[in-house]
Amino acid sequence: MIHLHKTDPVSLQLFVTAADAGSLTAAAQNNGISLAAASKRIADLEHHLEVKLLVRSKSGVVPTAAGQSLYQHALQVLARMEQLVLSMKDFESGATGQLRLAANTSALAGFLPDVLAHYNRLYPGISLDVEDMLSEEAVRAVETGVVELGIIGENTVMGALERIVCDEDELVFLLPAHHPLAEHASIDISDALQFNFVALARSSSLSRLIGTQAQLLNMPWKIVIQVRSFECVCRMVAAGLGMAVVPSKVVRSLVQDDQVAVRPLRGLALRRRLVMAMRNQGSISLPARKFVDLALQKIEHK
């Protein structure tokens, strides 16, 4: 009975080297073993495969017909094993794998696309799995292991998750160009709350921030329409449906016409931070670790 499970890569490599060199002595030297050890390995290989592989003579060795067939297969097997080793080395270095990430709208409309593009250029072998989620949804996705990293608003309840600040932006008012408040150099939140708003979902971290401030002022927050993205927010504001609070980076990337006005705000925390949330920083995968490192480098070079 042929015992393939006893056929090891070292013996296959030794056989290939012997066939190429026409010498078992040369094969032994190239593989760093004694001639006796090389001879035994070839004998064991022939025993396990139940065929004669090499014809030995004073001038060297020559593969038999079975040996020639094994030679071709052995080359393929050894090449695939080399690919396997290189692939595992890539995983060890973080050059391949998968990055599973959930991000809120502010991150997707702000700093994240540039970071992801840079990451993809550095590590083209890593596949990106990025989902658009509300901050609370992203927290649950991290907690349940659906994703490794969540990029969310700092004011989101995160429980025991670890967090690292990854971006900071300034909030501004976006309003239709002919809005009554557009003539003001800056706008107080208490004045703005007297008018209609376009907003993200109430459960978004930014909407919670505005809603909390409205409650503190004991004023209603008049939301005309809620949308899922800042692109839609900007379009609704440009159409004249209401004003909105948006990160300044969103304005720079999405607003390019004269249908809207941008004004500084007062009465609300101007600076808003986004954080990367994870279950355990020390146990995240190498693709995730490389993303964290790259995002932090981006912050340091701002």
mmCIF file of C-alpha atoms in Angstrom:
data_model
loop_
_atom_site.group_PDB
_atom_site.id
_atom_site.type_symbol
_atom_site.label_atom_id
_atom_site.label_comp_id
_atom_site.label_asym_id
_atom_site.label_seq_id
_atom_site.Cartn_x
_atom_site.Cartn_y
_atom_site.Cartn_z
ATOM 1 C CA MET A 1 0.000 0.000 0.000
ATOM 2 C CA ILE A 2 1.295 3.439 -0.925
ATOM 3 C CA HIS A 3 1.764 5.679 2.135
ATOM 4 C CA LEU A 4 1.437 9.256 0.845
ATOM 5 C CA HIS A 5 1.144 10.643 4.364
ATOM 6 C CA LYS A 6 4.748 9.559 4.944
ATOM 7 C CA THR A 7 5.991 11.513 1.912
ATOM 8 C CA ASP A 8 7.555 14.695 3.323
ATOM 9 C CA PRO A 9 8.654 17.878 1.503
ATOM 10 C CA VAL A 10 12.302 17.471 2.542
ATOM 11 C CA SER A 11 12.537 14.107 0.784
ATOM 12 C CA LEU A 12 10.771 15.482 -2.297
ATOM 13 C CA GLN A 13 13.197 18.400 -2.441
ATOM 14 C CA LEU A 14 16.142 16.033 -2.026
ATOM 15 C CA PHE A 15 14.824 13.831 -4.860
ATOM 16 C CA VAL A 16 14.364 16.833 -7.183
ATOM 17 C CA THR A 17 17.865 18.108 -6.411
ATOM 18 C CA ALA A 18 19.358 14.656 -7.045
ATOM 19 C CA ALA A 19 17.514 14.361 -10.356
ATOM 20 C CA ASP A 20 18.672 17.814 -11.435
ATOM 21 C CA ALA A 21 22.295 17.253 -10.415
ATOM 22 C CA GLY A 22 22.455 13.606 -11.453
ATOM 23 C CA SER A 23 24.192 12.994 -8.142
ATOM 24 C CA LEU A 24 22.955 11.957 -4.725
ATOM 25 C CA THR A 25 26.192 13.249 -3.195
ATOM 26 C CA ALA A 26 25.580 16.744 -4.633
ATOM 27 C CA ALA A 27 21.959 16.620 -3.483
ATOM 28 C CA ALA A 28 23.055 15.736 0.045
ATOM 29 C CA GLN A 29 25.518 18.648 0.119
ATOM 30 C CA ASN A 30 22.954 21.120 -1.262
ATOM 31 C CA ASN A 31 20.436 20.079 1.380
ATOM 32 C CA GLY A 32 22.944 20.117 4.234
ATOM 33 C CA ILE A 33 22.717 16.439 5.185
ATOM 34 C CA SER A 34 25.082 13.481 5.026
ATOM 35 C CA LEU A 35 25.202 11.122 2.048
ATOM 36 C CA ALA A 36 23.974 8.294 4.296
ATOM 37 C CA ALA A 37 20.982 10.351 5.443
ATOM 38 C CA ALA A 38 20.186 11.335 1.847
ATOM 39 C CA SER A 39 20.402 7.747 0.669
ATOM 40 C CA LYS A 40 18.046 6.611 3.449
ATOM 41 C CA ARG A 41 15.514 9.321 2.630
ATOM 42 C CA ILE A 42 15.421 8.291 -1.032
ATOM 43 C CA ALA A 43 15.128 4.634 -0.033
ATOM 44 C CA ASP A 44 12.273 5.463 2.361
ATOM 45 C CA LEU A 45 10.550 7.499 -0.372
ATOM 46 C CA GLU A 46 10.779 4.563 -2.771
ATOM 47 C CA HIS A 47 9.469 2.263 -0.049
ATOM 48 C CA HIS A 48 6.462 4.477 0.767
ATOM 49 C CA LEU A 49 5.579 4.950 -2.919
ATOM 50 C CA GLU A 50 6.369 1.299 -3.755
ATOM 51 C CA VAL A 51 8.326 2.211 -6.917
ATOM 52 C CA LYS A 52 11.965 2.566 -7.956
ATOM 53 C CA LEU A 53 12.746 6.249 -8.451
ATOM 54 C CA LEU A 54 16.465 6.431 -9.179
ATOM 55 C CA VAL A 55 18.877 4.143 -10.991
ATOM 56 C CA ARG A 56 22.214 4.346 -9.183
ATOM 57 C CA SER A 57 25.578 3.870 -10.877
ATOM 58 C CA LYS A 58 29.198 4.914 -10.401
ATOM 59 C CA SER A 59 28.577 7.963 -12.566
ATOM 60 C CA GLY A 60 25.584 9.141 -10.527
ATOM 61 C CA VAL A 61 21.810 8.709 -10.504
ATOM 62 C CA VAL A 62 19.162 8.807 -13.260
ATOM 63 C CA PRO A 63 15.377 8.940 -12.671
ATOM 64 C CA THR A 64 13.353 5.914 -13.720
ATOM 65 C CA ALA A 65 10.090 6.373 -15.644
ATOM 66 C CA ALA A 66 8.293 6.541 -12.304
ATOM 67 C CA GLY A 67 10.948 8.941 -11.053
ATOM 68 C CA GLN A 68 10.425 11.234 -14.051
ATOM 69 C CA SER A 69 6.701 11.315 -13.339
ATOM 70 C CA LEU A 70 7.324 12.019 -9.655
ATOM 71 C CA TYR A 71 9.800 14.752 -10.634
ATOM 72 C CA GLN A 72 7.102 16.741 -12.474
ATOM 73 C CA HIS A 73 4.587 16.358 -9.657
ATOM 74 C CA ALA A 74 7.196 17.135 -7.008
ATOM 75 C CA LEU A 75 8.067 20.418 -8.746
ATOM 76 C CA GLN A 76 4.408 21.469 -8.606
ATOM 77 C CA VAL A 77 3.999 20.383 -4.980
ATOM 78 C CA LEU A 78 7.149 22.199 -3.849
ATOM 79 C CA ALA A 79 6.157 25.344 -5.763
ATOM 80 C CA ARG A 80 2.734 25.353 -4.099
ATOM 81 C CA MET A 81 4.311 24.841 -0.703
ATOM 82 C CA GLU A 82 6.628 27.769 -1.333
ATOM 83 C CA GLN A 83 3.586 29.872 -2.219
ATOM 84 C CA LEU A 84 1.934 28.698 0.987
ATOM 85 C CA VAL A 85 4.940 29.763 3.066
ATOM 86 C CA LEU A 86 5.088 33.163 1.353
ATOM 87 C CA SER A 87 1.367 33.623 1.917
ATOM 88 C CA MET A 88 1.731 32.846 5.607
ATOM 89 C CA LYS A 89 4.647 35.272 5.823
ATOM 90 C CA ASP A 90 2.394 37.900 4.263
ATOM 91 C CA PHE A 91 -0.194 37.237 6.959
ATOM 92 C CA GLU A 92 2.517 37.472 9.593
ATOM 93 C CA SER A 93 3.586 40.847 8.239
ATOM 94 C CA GLY A 94 0.015 42.010 7.674
ATOM 95 C CA ALA A 95 0.476 42.259 3.890
ATOM 96 C CA THR A 96 -2.589 40.096 3.179
ATOM 97 C CA GLY A 97 -5.830 39.328 4.937
ATOM 98 C CA GLN A 98 -8.994 41.313 5.514
ATOM 99 C CA LEU A 99 -9.769 44.589 7.237
ATOM 100 C CA ARG A 100 -13.299 44.564 8.681
ATOM 101 C CA LEU A 101 -14.370 48.065 9.600
ATOM 102 C CA ALA A 102 -17.592 49.921 10.429
ATOM 103 C CA ALA A 103 -17.690 53.711 10.222
ATOM 104 C CA ASN A 104 -20.246 56.405 10.848
ATOM 105 C CA THR A 105 -21.275 59.002 8.302
ATOM 106 C CA SER A 106 -18.905 61.668 9.621
ATOM 107 C CA ALA A 107 -15.895 59.391 9.118
ATOM 108 C CA LEU A 108 -16.988 58.281 5.649
ATOM 109 C CA ALA A 109 -17.594 61.860 4.532
ATOM 110 C CA GLY A 110 -14.453 63.162 6.260
ATOM 111 C CA PHE A 111 -11.003 61.719 6.862
ATOM 112 C CA LEU A 112 -11.638 58.015 6.179
ATOM 113 C CA PRO A 113 -11.598 57.828 2.342
ATOM 114 C CA ASP A 114 -8.071 59.301 2.158
ATOM 115 C CA VAL A 115 -6.796 56.952 4.872
ATOM 116 C CA LEU A 116 -8.384 53.912 3.197
ATOM 117 C CA ALA A 117 -6.930 54.895 -0.188
ATOM 118 C CA HIS A 118 -3.441 55.231 1.349
ATOM 119 C CA TYR A 119 -3.906 51.909 3.181
ATOM 120 C CA ASN A 120 -4.969 50.189 -0.049
ATOM 121 C CA ARG A 121 -1.873 51.474 -1.851
ATOM 122 C CA LEU A 122 0.407 50.227 0.931
ATOM 123 C CA TYR A 123 -1.298 46.844 1.353
ATOM 124 C CA PRO A 124 -3.024 45.863 -1.930
ATOM 125 C CA GLY A 125 -3.224 42.249 -0.761
ATOM 126 C CA ILE A 126 -5.578 43.132 2.097
ATOM 127 C CA SER A 127 -9.246 43.130 1.131
ATOM 128 C CA LEU A 128 -11.359 45.939 2.563
ATOM 129 C CA ASP A 129 -14.753 45.259 4.130
ATOM 130 C CA VAL A 130 -16.087 48.673 5.193
ATOM 131 C CA GLU A 131 -19.695 49.200 6.270
ATOM 132 C CA ASP A 132 -21.614 52.441 6.749
ATOM 133 C CA MET A 133 -23.242 52.263 10.194
ATOM 134 C CA LEU A 134 -24.605 54.573 12.832
ATOM 135 C CA SER A 135 -22.216 54.860 15.768
ATOM 136 C CA GLU A 136 -24.406 52.707 18.037
ATOM 137 C CA GLU A 137 -24.692 50.035 15.342
ATOM 138 C CA ALA A 138 -20.920 50.078 14.908
ATOM 139 C CA VAL A 139 -20.433 49.524 18.650
ATOM 140 C CA ARG A 140 -22.664 46.440 18.527
ATOM 141 C CA ALA A 141 -20.834 45.174 15.436
ATOM 142 C CA VAL A 142 -17.502 45.427 17.260
ATOM 143 C CA GLU A 143 -18.884 43.842 20.439
ATOM 144 C CA THR A 144 -20.278 40.863 18.515
ATOM 145 C CA GLY A 145 -17.188 40.421 16.333
ATOM 146 C CA VAL A 146 -18.879 41.328 13.030
ATOM 147 C CA VAL A 147 -16.111 43.922 12.537
ATOM 148 C CA GLU A 148 -12.816 44.512 14.311
ATOM 149 C CA LEU A 149 -12.851 48.297 14.317
ATOM 150 C CA GLY A 150 -15.592 50.877 14.581
ATOM 151 C CA ILE A 151 -15.026 54.560 13.810
ATOM 152 C CA ILE A 152 -17.635 56.469 15.770
ATOM 153 C CA GLY A 153 -18.429 59.698 17.570
ATOM 154 C CA GLU A 154 -16.711 60.108 20.906
ATOM 155 C CA ASN A 155 -20.039 60.761 22.652
ATOM 156 C CA THR A 156 -21.273 57.236 21.846
ATOM 157 C CA VAL A 157 -21.723 54.780 24.738
ATOM 158 C CA MET A 158 -19.013 52.166 24.172
ATOM 159 C CA GLY A 159 -19.125 50.018 27.294
ATOM 160 C CA ALA A 160 -15.886 48.097 27.793
ATOM 161 C CA LEU A 161 -14.536 48.734 24.295
ATOM 162 C CA GLU A 162 -11.116 50.310 24.018
ATOM 163 C CA ARG A 163 -10.902 53.522 22.027
ATOM 164 C CA ILE A 164 -8.279 55.693 20.317
ATOM 165 C CA VAL A 165 -8.931 59.205 19.012
ATOM 166 C CA CYS A 166 -8.464 59.141 15.232
ATOM 167 C CA ASP A 167 -9.872 62.435 13.962
ATOM 168 C CA GLU A 168 -11.004 65.836 15.110
ATOM 169 C CA ASP A 169 -13.108 68.321 13.193
ATOM 170 C CA GLU A 170 -14.942 71.586 13.707
ATOM 171 C CA LEU A 171 -18.704 71.783 13.451
ATOM 172 C CA VAL A 172 -20.318 74.531 11.375
ATOM 173 C CA PHE A 173 -23.792 75.588 10.279
ATOM 174 C CA LEU A 174 -24.835 74.868 6.714
ATOM 175 C CA LEU A 175 -27.889 76.810 5.557
ATOM 176 C CA PRO A 176 -29.628 77.851 2.353
ATOM 177 C CA ALA A 177 -28.006 80.910 0.810
ATOM 178 C CA HIS A 178 -31.153 83.007 1.301
ATOM 179 C CA HIS A 179 -31.896 81.815 4.849
ATOM 180 C CA PRO A 180 -32.737 84.618 7.340
ATOM 181 C CA LEU A 181 -29.655 83.722 9.419
ATOM 182 C CA ALA A 182 -27.291 83.707 6.432
ATOM 183 C CA GLU A 183 -26.591 87.413 6.939
ATOM 184 C CA HIS A 184 -25.058 86.706 10.367
ATOM 185 C CA ALA A 185 -21.289 86.325 10.668
ATOM 186 C CA SER A 186 -21.830 83.462 13.148
ATOM 187 C CA ILE A 187 -24.934 81.773 14.527
ATOM 188 C CA ASP A 188 -25.860 80.776 18.077
ATOM 189 C CA ILE A 189 -27.525 77.398 18.489
ATOM 190 C CA SER A 190 -30.399 79.015 20.391
ATOM 191 C CA ASP A 191 -31.164 81.211 17.381
ATOM 192 C CA ALA A 192 -30.817 78.320 14.962
ATOM 193 C CA LEU A 193 -33.266 76.144 16.915
ATOM 194 C CA GLN A 194 -36.046 78.539 16.006
ATOM 195 C CA PHE A 195 -35.808 77.310 12.398
ATOM 196 C CA ASN A 196 -36.245 74.033 10.570
ATOM 197 C CA PHE A 197 -33.389 71.527 10.406
ATOM 198 C CA VAL A 198 -32.193 68.810 8.079
ATOM 199 C CA ALA A 199 -30.556 66.075 10.135
ATOM 200 C CA LEU A 200 -29.099 62.610 10.201
ATOM 201 C CA ALA A 201 -31.003 59.926 12.104
ATOM 202 C CA ARG A 202 -31.718 60.916 15.709
ATOM 203 C CA SER A 203 -29.618 57.983 16.906
ATOM 204 C CA SER A 204 -26.492 59.274 15.125
ATOM 205 C CA SER A 205 -23.817 60.690 17.406
ATOM 206 C CA LEU A 206 -24.061 64.158 15.825
ATOM 207 C CA SER A 207 -27.839 64.283 16.143
ATOM 208 C CA ARG A 208 -27.607 63.194 19.778
ATOM 209 C CA LEU A 209 -25.197 66.064 20.394
ATOM 210 C CA ILE A 210 -27.597 68.625 18.923
ATOM 211 C CA GLY A 211 -30.627 67.034 20.590
ATOM 212 C CA THR A 212 -28.946 67.130 23.991
ATOM 213 C CA GLN A 213 -28.162 70.833 23.585
ATOM 214 C CA ALA A 214 -31.767 71.552 22.574
ATOM 215 C CA GLN A 215 -32.987 69.813 25.737
ATOM 216 C CA LEU A 216 -30.585 71.837 27.882
ATOM 217 C CA LEU A 217 -31.987 75.009 26.337
ATOM 218 C CA ASN A 218 -35.522 73.677 26.793
ATOM 219 C CA MET A 219 -36.190 74.271 23.107
ATOM 220 C CA PRO A 220 -37.703 71.938 20.488
ATOM 221 C CA TRP A 221 -35.489 70.722 17.680
ATOM 222 C CA LYS A 222 -37.559 71.087 14.512
ATOM 223 C CA ILE A 223 -36.398 68.362 12.136
ATOM 224 C CA VAL A 224 -38.056 68.566 8.718
ATOM 225 C CA ILE A 225 -36.328 65.551 7.224
ATOM 226 C CA GLN A 226 -33.836 62.911 8.355
ATOM 227 C CA VAL A 227 -31.398 61.331 5.898
ATOM 228 C CA ARG A 228 -28.618 58.740 6.074
ATOM 229 C CA SER A 229 -25.691 60.657 4.581
ATOM 230 C CA PHE A 230 -24.097 64.105 4.612
ATOM 231 C CA GLU A 231 -24.376 64.196 0.840
ATOM 232 C CA CYS A 232 -28.150 64.051 1.230
ATOM 233 C CA VAL A 233 -28.001 66.608 4.044
ATOM 234 C CA CYS A 234 -26.179 69.050 1.767
ATOM 235 C CA ARG A 235 -28.613 68.499 -1.085
ATOM 236 C CA MET A 236 -31.622 69.045 1.168
ATOM 237 C CA VAL A 237 -30.134 72.232 2.587
ATOM 238 C CA ALA A 238 -29.321 73.479 -0.917
ATOM 239 C CA ALA A 239 -32.950 72.799 -1.887
ATOM 240 C CA GLY A 240 -34.036 75.107 0.944
ATOM 241 C CA LEU A 241 -35.615 72.552 3.294
ATOM 242 C CA GLY A 242 -33.717 73.744 6.351
ATOM 243 C CA MET A 243 -30.334 74.290 7.950
ATOM 244 C CA ALA A 244 -27.944 71.686 9.353
ATOM 245 C CA VAL A 245 -24.938 71.192 11.599
ATOM 246 C CA VAL A 246 -22.128 69.469 9.734
ATOM 247 C CA PRO A 247 -18.380 68.889 10.147
ATOM 248 C CA SER A 248 -16.298 71.447 8.245
ATOM 249 C CA LYS A 249 -14.546 68.642 6.315
ATOM 250 C CA VAL A 250 -17.905 67.634 4.886
ATOM 251 C CA VAL A 251 -18.433 71.166 3.646
ATOM 252 C CA ARG A 252 -15.047 71.154 1.910
ATOM 253 C CA SER A 253 -15.692 67.855 0.177
ATOM 254 C CA LEU A 254 -19.395 68.116 -0.705
ATOM 255 C CA VAL A 255 -20.402 71.766 -0.985
ATOM 256 C CA GLN A 256 -19.294 73.398 -4.229
ATOM 257 C CA ASP A 257 -22.026 75.850 -5.233
ATOM 258 C CA ASP A 258 -23.559 79.144 -4.159
ATOM 259 C CA GLN A 259 -26.891 77.673 -3.047
ATOM 260 C CA VAL A 260 -25.704 77.316 0.539
ATOM 261 C CA ALA A 261 -23.931 79.399 3.154
ATOM 262 C CA VAL A 262 -21.500 78.187 5.801
ATOM 263 C CA ARG A 263 -21.322 79.958 9.149
ATOM 264 C CA PRO A 264 -19.445 79.345 12.419
ATOM 265 C CA LEU A 265 -21.660 78.216 15.279
ATOM 266 C CA ARG A 266 -21.849 79.282 18.903
ATOM 267 C CA GLY A 267 -23.406 77.624 21.919
ATOM 268 C CA LEU A 268 -22.339 74.107 20.955
ATOM 269 C CA ALA A 269 -19.022 72.305 21.317
ATOM 270 C CA LEU A 270 -17.119 73.318 18.191
ATOM 271 C CA ARG A 271 -14.613 70.489 18.211
ATOM 272 C CA ARG A 272 -15.916 66.994 17.619
ATOM 273 C CA ARG A 273 -13.704 63.921 17.882
ATOM 274 C CA LEU A 274 -14.030 60.545 16.247
ATOM 275 C CA VAL A 275 -12.545 57.450 17.848
ATOM 276 C CA MET A 276 -11.581 53.957 16.738
ATOM 277 C CA ALA A 277 -13.314 51.446 19.000
ATOM 278 C CA MET A 278 -12.094 47.857 19.387
ATOM 279 C CA ARG A 279 -12.539 45.005 21.824
ATOM 280 C CA ASN A 280 -8.872 44.637 22.704
ATOM 281 C CA GLN A 281 -6.092 46.620 21.101
ATOM 282 C CA GLY A 282 -3.519 43.942 21.897
ATOM 283 C CA SER A 283 -5.412 41.152 20.118
ATOM 284 C CA ILE A 284 -6.599 42.782 16.894
ATOM 285 C CA SER A 285 -5.400 41.286 13.613
ATOM 286 C CA LEU A 286 -2.346 42.594 11.796
ATOM 287 C CA PRO A 287 -4.452 44.217 9.029
ATOM 288 C CA ALA A 288 -6.416 46.066 11.736
ATOM 289 C CA ARG A 289 -3.230 46.989 13.598
ATOM 290 C CA LYS A 290 -1.707 48.429 10.425
ATOM 291 C CA PHE A 291 -4.838 50.501 9.839
ATOM 292 C CA VAL A 292 -4.723 51.860 13.393
ATOM 293 C CA ASP A 293 -1.049 52.764 12.991
ATOM 294 C CA LEU A 294 -1.687 54.490 9.659
ATOM 295 C CA ALA A 295 -4.649 56.472 11.006
ATOM 296 C CA LEU A 296 -2.563 57.657 13.963
ATOM 297 C CA GLN A 297 0.268 58.676 11.627
ATOM 298 C CA LYS A 298 -2.217 60.797 9.687
ATOM 299 C CA ILE A 299 -3.217 62.580 12.893
ATOM 300 C CA GLU A 300 0.409 63.208 13.920
ATOM 301 C CA HIS A 301 1.223 64.795 10.548
ATOM 302 C CA LYS A 302 -1.705 67.184 10.543
#
